[in-house]
Short mmCIF file of C-alpha atoms and ligand atoms in Angstrom, two decimals:
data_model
loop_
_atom_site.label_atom_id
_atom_site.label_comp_id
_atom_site.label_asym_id
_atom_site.label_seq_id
_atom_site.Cartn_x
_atom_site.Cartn_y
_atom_site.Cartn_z
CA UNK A 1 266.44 124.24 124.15
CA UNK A 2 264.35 121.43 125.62
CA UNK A 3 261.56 119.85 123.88
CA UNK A 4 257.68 120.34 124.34
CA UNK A 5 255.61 117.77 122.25
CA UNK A 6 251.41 117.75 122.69
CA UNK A 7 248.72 116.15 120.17
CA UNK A 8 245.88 117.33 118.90
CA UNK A 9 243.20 114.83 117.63
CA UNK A 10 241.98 115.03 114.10
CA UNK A 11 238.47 114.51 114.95
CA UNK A 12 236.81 117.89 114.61
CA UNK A 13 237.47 121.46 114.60
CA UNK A 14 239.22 123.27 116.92
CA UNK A 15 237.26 124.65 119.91
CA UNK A 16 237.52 126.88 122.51
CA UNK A 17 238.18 124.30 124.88
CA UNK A 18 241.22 123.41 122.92
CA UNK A 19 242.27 127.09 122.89
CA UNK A 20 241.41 127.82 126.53
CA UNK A 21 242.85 124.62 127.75
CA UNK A 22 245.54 123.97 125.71
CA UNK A 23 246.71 126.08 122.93
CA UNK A 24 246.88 129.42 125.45
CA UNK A 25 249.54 127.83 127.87
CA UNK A 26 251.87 126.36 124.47
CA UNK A 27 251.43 130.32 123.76
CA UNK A 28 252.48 130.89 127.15
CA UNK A 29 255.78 128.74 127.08
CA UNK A 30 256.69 128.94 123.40
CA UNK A 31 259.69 130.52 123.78
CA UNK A 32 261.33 128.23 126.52
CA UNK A 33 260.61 125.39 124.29
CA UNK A 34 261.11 123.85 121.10
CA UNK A 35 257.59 123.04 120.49
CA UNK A 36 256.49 119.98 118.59
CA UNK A 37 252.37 119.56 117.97
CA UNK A 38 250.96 116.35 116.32
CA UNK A 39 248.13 116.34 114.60
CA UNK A 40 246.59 112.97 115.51
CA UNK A 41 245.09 111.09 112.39
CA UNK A 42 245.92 107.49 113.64
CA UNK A 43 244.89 108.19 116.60
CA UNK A 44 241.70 109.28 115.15
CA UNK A 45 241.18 106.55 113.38
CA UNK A 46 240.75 104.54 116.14
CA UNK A 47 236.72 105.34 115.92
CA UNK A 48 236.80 105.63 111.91
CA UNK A 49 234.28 107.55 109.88
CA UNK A 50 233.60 106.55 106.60
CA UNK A 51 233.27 110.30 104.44
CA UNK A 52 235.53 111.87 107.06
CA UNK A 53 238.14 113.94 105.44
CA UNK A 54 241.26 113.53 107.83
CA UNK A 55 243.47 116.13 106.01
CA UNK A 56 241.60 118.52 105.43
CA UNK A 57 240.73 118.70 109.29
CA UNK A 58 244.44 118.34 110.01
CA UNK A 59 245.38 121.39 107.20
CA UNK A 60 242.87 123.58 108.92
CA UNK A 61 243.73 122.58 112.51
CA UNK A 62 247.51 123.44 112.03
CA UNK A 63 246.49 126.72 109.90
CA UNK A 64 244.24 127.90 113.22
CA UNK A 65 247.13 126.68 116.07
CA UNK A 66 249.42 129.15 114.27
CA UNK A 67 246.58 131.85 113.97
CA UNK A 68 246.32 131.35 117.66
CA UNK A 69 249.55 132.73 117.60
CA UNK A 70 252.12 130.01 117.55
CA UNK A 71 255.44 131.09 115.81
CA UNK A 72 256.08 129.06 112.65
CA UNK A 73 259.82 129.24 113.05
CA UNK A 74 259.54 128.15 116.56
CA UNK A 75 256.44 125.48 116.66
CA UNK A 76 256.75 122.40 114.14
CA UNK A 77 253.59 121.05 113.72
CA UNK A 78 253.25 117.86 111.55
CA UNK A 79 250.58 114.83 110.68
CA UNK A 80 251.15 111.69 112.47
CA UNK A 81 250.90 109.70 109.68
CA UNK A 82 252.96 111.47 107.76
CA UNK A 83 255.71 110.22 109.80
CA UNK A 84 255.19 106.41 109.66
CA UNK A 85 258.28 106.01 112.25
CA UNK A 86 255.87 106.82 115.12
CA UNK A 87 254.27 102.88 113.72
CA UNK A 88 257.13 101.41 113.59
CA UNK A 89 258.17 102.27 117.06
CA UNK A 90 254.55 101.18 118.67
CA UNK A 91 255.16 97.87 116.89
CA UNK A 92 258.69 97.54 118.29
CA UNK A 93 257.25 98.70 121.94
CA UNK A 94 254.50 96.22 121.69
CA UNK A 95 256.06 92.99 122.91
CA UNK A 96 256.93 94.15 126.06
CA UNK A 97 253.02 95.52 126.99
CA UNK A 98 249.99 92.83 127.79
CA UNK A 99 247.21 92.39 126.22
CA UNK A 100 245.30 92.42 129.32
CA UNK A 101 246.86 95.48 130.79
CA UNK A 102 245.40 97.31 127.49
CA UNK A 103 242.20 95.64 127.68
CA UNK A 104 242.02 96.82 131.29
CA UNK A 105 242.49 100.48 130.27
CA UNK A 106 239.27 102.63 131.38
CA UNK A 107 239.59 104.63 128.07
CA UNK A 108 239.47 101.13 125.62
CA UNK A 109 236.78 99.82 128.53
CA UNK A 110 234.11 102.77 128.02
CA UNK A 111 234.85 103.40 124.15
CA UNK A 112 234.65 100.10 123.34
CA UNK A 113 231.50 100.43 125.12
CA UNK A 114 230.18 103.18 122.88
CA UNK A 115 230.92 101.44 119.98
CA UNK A 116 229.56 98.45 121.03
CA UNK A 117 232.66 96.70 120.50
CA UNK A 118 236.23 97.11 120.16
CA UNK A 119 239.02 97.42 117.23
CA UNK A 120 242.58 96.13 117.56
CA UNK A 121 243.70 100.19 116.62
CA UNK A 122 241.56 100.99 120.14
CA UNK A 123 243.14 98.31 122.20
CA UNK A 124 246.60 99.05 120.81
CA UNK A 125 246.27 102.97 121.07
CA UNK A 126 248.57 103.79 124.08
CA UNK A 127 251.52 101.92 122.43
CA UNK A 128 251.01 104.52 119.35
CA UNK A 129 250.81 107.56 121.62
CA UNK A 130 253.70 106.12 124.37
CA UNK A 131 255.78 105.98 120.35
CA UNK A 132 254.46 109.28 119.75
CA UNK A 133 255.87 110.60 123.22
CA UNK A 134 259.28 109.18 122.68
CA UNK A 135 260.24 109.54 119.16
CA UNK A 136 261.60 113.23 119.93
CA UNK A 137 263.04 112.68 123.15
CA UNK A 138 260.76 115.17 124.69
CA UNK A 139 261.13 116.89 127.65
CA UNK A 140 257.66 118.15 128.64
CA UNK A 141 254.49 116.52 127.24
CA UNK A 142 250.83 117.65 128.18
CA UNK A 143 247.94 115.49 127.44
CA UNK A 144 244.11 115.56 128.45
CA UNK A 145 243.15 114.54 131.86
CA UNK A 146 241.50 111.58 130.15
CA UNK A 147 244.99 110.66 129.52
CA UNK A 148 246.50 109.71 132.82
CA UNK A 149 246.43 106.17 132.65
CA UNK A 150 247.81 106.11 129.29
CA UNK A 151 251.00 107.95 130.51
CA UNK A 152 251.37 105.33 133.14
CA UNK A 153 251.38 102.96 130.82
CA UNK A 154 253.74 104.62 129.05
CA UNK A 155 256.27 105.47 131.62
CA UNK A 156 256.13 101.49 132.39
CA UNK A 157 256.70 100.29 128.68
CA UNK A 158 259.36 102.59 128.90
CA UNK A 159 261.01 101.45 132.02
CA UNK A 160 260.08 97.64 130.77
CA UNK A 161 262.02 98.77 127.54
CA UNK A 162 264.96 100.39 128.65
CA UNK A 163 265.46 97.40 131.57
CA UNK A 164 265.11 94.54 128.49
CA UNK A 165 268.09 96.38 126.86
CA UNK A 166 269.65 97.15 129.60
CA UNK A 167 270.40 100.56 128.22
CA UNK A 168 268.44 104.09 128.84
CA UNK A 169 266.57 104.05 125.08
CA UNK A 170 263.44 105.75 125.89
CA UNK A 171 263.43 109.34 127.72
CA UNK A 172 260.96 109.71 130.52
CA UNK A 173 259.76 112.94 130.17
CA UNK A 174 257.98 115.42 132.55
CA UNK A 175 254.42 115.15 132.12
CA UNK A 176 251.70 117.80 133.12
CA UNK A 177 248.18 117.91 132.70
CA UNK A 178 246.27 121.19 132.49
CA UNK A 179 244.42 122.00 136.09
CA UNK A 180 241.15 121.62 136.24
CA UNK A 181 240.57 125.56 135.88
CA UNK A 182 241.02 124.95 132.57
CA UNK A 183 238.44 122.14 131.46
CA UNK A 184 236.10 124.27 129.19
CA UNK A 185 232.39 122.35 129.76
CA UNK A 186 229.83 122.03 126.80
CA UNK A 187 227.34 124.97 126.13
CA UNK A 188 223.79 122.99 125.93
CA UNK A 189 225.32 120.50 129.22
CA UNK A 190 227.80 122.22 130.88
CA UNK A 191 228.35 119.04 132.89
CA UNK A 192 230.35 117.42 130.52
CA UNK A 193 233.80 118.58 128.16
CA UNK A 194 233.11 120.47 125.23
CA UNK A 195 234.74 118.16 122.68
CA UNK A 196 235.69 118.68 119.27
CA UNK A 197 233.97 114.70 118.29
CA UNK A 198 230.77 115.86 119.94
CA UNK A 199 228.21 119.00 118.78
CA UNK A 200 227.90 121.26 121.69
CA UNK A 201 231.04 123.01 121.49
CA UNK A 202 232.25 126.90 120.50
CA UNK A 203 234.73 126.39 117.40
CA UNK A 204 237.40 128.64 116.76
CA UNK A 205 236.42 129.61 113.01
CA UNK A 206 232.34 129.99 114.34
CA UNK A 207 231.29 133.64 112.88
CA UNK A 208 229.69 136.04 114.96
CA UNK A 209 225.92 135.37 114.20
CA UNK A 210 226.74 131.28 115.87
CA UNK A 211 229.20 132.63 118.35
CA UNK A 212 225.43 134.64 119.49
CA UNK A 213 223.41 132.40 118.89
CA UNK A 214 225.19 129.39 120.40
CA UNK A 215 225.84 131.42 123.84
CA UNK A 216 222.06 132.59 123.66
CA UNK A 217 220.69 129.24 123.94
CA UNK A 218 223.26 128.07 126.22
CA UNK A 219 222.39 126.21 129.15
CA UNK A 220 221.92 128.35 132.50
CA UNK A 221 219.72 128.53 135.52
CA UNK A 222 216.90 130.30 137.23
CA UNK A 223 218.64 132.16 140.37
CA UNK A 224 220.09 135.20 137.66
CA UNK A 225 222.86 135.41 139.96
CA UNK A 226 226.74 135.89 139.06
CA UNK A 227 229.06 133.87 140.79
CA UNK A 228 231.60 130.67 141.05
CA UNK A 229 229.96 127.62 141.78
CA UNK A 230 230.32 124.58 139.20
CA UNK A 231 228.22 122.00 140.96
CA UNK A 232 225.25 124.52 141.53
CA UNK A 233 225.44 126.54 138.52
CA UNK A 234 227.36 124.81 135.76
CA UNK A 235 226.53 127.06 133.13
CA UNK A 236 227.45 130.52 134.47
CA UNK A 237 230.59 128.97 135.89
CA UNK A 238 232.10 127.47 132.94
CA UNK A 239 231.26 131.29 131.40
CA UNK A 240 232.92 132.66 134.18
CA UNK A 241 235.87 130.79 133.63
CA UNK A 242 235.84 131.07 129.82
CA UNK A 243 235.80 135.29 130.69
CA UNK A 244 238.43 134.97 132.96
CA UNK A 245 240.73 132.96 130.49
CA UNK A 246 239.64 135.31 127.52
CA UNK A 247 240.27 138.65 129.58
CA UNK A 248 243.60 137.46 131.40
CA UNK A 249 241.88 137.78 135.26
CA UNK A 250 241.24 135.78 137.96
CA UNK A 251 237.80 133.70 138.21
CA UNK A 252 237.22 135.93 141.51
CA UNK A 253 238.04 139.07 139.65
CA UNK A 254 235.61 138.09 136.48
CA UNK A 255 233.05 137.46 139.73
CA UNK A 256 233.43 140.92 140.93
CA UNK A 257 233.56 143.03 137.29
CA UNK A 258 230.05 140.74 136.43
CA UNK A 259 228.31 140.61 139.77
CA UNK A 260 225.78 143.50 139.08
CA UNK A 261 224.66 142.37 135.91
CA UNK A 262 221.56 139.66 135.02
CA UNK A 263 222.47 136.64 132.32
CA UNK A 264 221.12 138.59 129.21
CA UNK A 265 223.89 141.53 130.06
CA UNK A 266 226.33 138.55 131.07
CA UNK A 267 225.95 136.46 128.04
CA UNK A 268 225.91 139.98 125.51
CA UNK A 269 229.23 140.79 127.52
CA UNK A 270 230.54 137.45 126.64
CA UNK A 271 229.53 137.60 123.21
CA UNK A 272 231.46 140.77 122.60
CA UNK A 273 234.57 139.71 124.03
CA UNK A 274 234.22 136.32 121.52
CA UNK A 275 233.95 137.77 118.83
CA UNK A 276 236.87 139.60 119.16
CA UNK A 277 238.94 137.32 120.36
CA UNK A 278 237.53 134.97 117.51
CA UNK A 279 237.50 137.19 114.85
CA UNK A 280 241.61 138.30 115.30
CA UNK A 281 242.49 134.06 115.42
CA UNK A 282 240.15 133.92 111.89
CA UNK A 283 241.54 136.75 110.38
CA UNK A 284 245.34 135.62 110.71
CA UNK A 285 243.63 132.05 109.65
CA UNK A 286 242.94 133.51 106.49
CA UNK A 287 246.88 134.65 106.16
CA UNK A 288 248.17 130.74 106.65
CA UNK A 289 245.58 129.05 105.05
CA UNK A 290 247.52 128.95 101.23
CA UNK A 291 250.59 128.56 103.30
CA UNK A 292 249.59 125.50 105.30
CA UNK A 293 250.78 122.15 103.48
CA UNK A 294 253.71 124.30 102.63
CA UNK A 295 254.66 124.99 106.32
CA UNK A 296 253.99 121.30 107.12
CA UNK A 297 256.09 119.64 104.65
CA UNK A 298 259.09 121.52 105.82
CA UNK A 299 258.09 120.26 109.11
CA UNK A 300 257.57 117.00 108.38
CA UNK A 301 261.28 116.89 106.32
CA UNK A 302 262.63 118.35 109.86
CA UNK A 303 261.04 116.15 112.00
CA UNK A 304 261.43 113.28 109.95
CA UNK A 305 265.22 113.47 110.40
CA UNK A 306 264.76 113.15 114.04
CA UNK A 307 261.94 110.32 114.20
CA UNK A 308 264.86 108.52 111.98
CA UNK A 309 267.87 109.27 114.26
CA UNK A 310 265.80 108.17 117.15
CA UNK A 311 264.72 105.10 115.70
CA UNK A 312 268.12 103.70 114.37
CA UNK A 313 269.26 103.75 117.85
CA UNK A 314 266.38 101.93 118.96
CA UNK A 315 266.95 99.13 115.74
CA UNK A 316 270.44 99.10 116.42
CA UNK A 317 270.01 97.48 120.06
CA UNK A 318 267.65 95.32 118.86
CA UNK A 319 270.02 94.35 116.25
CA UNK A 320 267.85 94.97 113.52
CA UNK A 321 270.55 97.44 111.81
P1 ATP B 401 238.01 114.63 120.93
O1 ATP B 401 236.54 114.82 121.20
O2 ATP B 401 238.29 114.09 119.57
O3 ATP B 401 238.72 113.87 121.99
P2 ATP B 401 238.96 117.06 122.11
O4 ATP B 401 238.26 118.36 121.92
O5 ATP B 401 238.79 116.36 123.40
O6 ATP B 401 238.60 116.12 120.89
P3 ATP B 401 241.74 116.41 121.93
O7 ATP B 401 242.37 116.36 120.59
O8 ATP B 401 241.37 115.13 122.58
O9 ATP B 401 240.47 117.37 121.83
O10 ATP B 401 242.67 117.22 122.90
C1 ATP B 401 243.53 118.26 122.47
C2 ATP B 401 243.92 119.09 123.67
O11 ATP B 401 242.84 119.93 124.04
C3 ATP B 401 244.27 118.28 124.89
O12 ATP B 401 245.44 118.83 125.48
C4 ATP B 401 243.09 118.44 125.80
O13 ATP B 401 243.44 118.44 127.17
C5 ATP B 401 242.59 119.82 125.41
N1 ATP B 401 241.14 119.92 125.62
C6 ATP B 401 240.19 119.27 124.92
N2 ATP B 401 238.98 119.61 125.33
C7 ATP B 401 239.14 120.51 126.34
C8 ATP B 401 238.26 121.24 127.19
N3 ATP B 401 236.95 121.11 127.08
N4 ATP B 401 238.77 122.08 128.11
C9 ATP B 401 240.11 122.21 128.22
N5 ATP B 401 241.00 121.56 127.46
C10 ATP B 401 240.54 120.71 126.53
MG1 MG B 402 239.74 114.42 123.75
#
């Protein structure tokens, strides 16, 4: 069976932007694939936080993908740094990338930004994720549209890799990115991503009284008027399209069902349909909770086998083994 392989940052708690956008379509194809989800801790630690507790994010983000519905014989999900080959690949990728072509990336420009300045793990980030991408030989990766120039970079180290040894090393894979359909905006601005690393998203394991109160006070406008139309009405339309994802119909569909009702019905209708989406996810969350590290150490053992295979190859042309 081919080989699907996504991240998942440990920054935060899963939201509903990570289950509308993501999560839902690995649902969609899990049984065409082998599917392989990495829990990103390095690549969290890029922006480091001092009393941040990495695995216990990571335990409860792999405990709620497979109470999405994920199928634990079918979907090996692991820690990044649990498999230390994915550093020892970006360190033997690294000599053939610049250091100006990653100090040119727009992502390193505008975090480094943020922060004021930058870190060597920031710079030195897409060589970790283009390791990530081709330690399992994967077939199909999806990443965030934030991500685009970081699988061009990859693809290139890749090409500049496989050309140096003369030898076809490093598998290009197919690479989507979710359509924009599926970009889930934040509740109090609904003109920017709801993000897991910033506090104006839905989380998966929110109870019912948030889940209300958090769509309550979300952002709308004056016109109390259902229908499509992100640049005039952000708000309604990112609740249009998280109804239309939740109950399986077409934006123009949700448009129609809603049309004759004002926000307040809207946002109660939404509410309901939340919490019981939500509450089915927590409930099976409870079930794999005790289970987790369990399930990800056999994972890890699997995996690990692979990473190895892969990266003996790559030693052996470099005449390292
Ligand atoms: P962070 O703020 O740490 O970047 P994040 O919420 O953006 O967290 P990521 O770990 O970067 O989550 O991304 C995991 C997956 O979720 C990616 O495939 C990404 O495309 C998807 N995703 C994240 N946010 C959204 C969103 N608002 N709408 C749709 N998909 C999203
Ligand atoms: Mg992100």
């Amino acid at each position: 069976q081919p080989c699907f392989f996504t991240g998942i940052q440990a920054s935060g708690t899963l939201t509903l932007g990570n289950y509308l956008g993501v999560i839902c379509h690995i649902l969609e194809i899990q049984d065409e694939y082998e599917i392989i989800i990495m829990i990103c801790d390095l690549h969290a630690l890029t922006i480091p936080k001092p009393n941040f507790n990495y695995r216990e994010i990571g335990h409860e983000i792999a405990a709620l993908l497979y109470a999405c519905g994920l199928k634990e014989e079918k979907c090996k999900i692991f820690i990044q740094s649990e498999i230390k080959e994915h550093v020892e690949l970006a360190y033997l990728l690294s000599p053939h990338i610049t250091v100006s072509v990653l100090s040119n990336m727009i992502q390193y420009k505008e975090k480094k930004r943020e922060q004021e300045s930058g870190n060597l793990a920031l710079l030195t980030y897409p060589v970790l994720m283009a390791a990530d991408i081709f330690l399992y030989d994967a077939d199909l990766v999806i990443v965030g549209q934030d991500q685009t120039q970081h699988l061009e970079l990859a693809t290139n180290i890749a090409q500049k890799f496989n050309n140096f040894y003369n030898k076809n090393l490093l598998k290009i894979p197919k690479f989507t990115i979710p359509h924009l359909g599926a970009k889930i905006m934040g509740l109090k601005n609904p003109q920017k991503k709801m993000s897991k690393s910033e506090n104006d998203f839905l989380a998966l394991l929110d109870d019912s009284q948030t889940i209300t109160k958090k769509i309550k006070e979300a952002e709308t406008d004056s016109e109390n008027k259902i229908y499509y139309d992100p640049a005039k009405k952000p708000g309604i339309s990112n609740f249009l399209t998280i109804y239309a994802l939740l109950s399986k119909q077409e934006i123009k569909e949700a448009e129609k069902e809603l049309q004759n009702l004002n926000y307040h019905q809207f946002k109660l209708k939404l509410i309901d349909l939340l919490n019981e989406k939500l509450g089915k996810i927590q409930k099976k969350y409870i079930d794999y909770q005790p289970r987790i590290k369990e399930i990800l150490k056999k994972n890890t053992e699997y995996l690990k086998i692979l990473a190895t295979q892969k990266l003996n190859l790559i030693k052996k042309e470099i005449k390292f083994n």
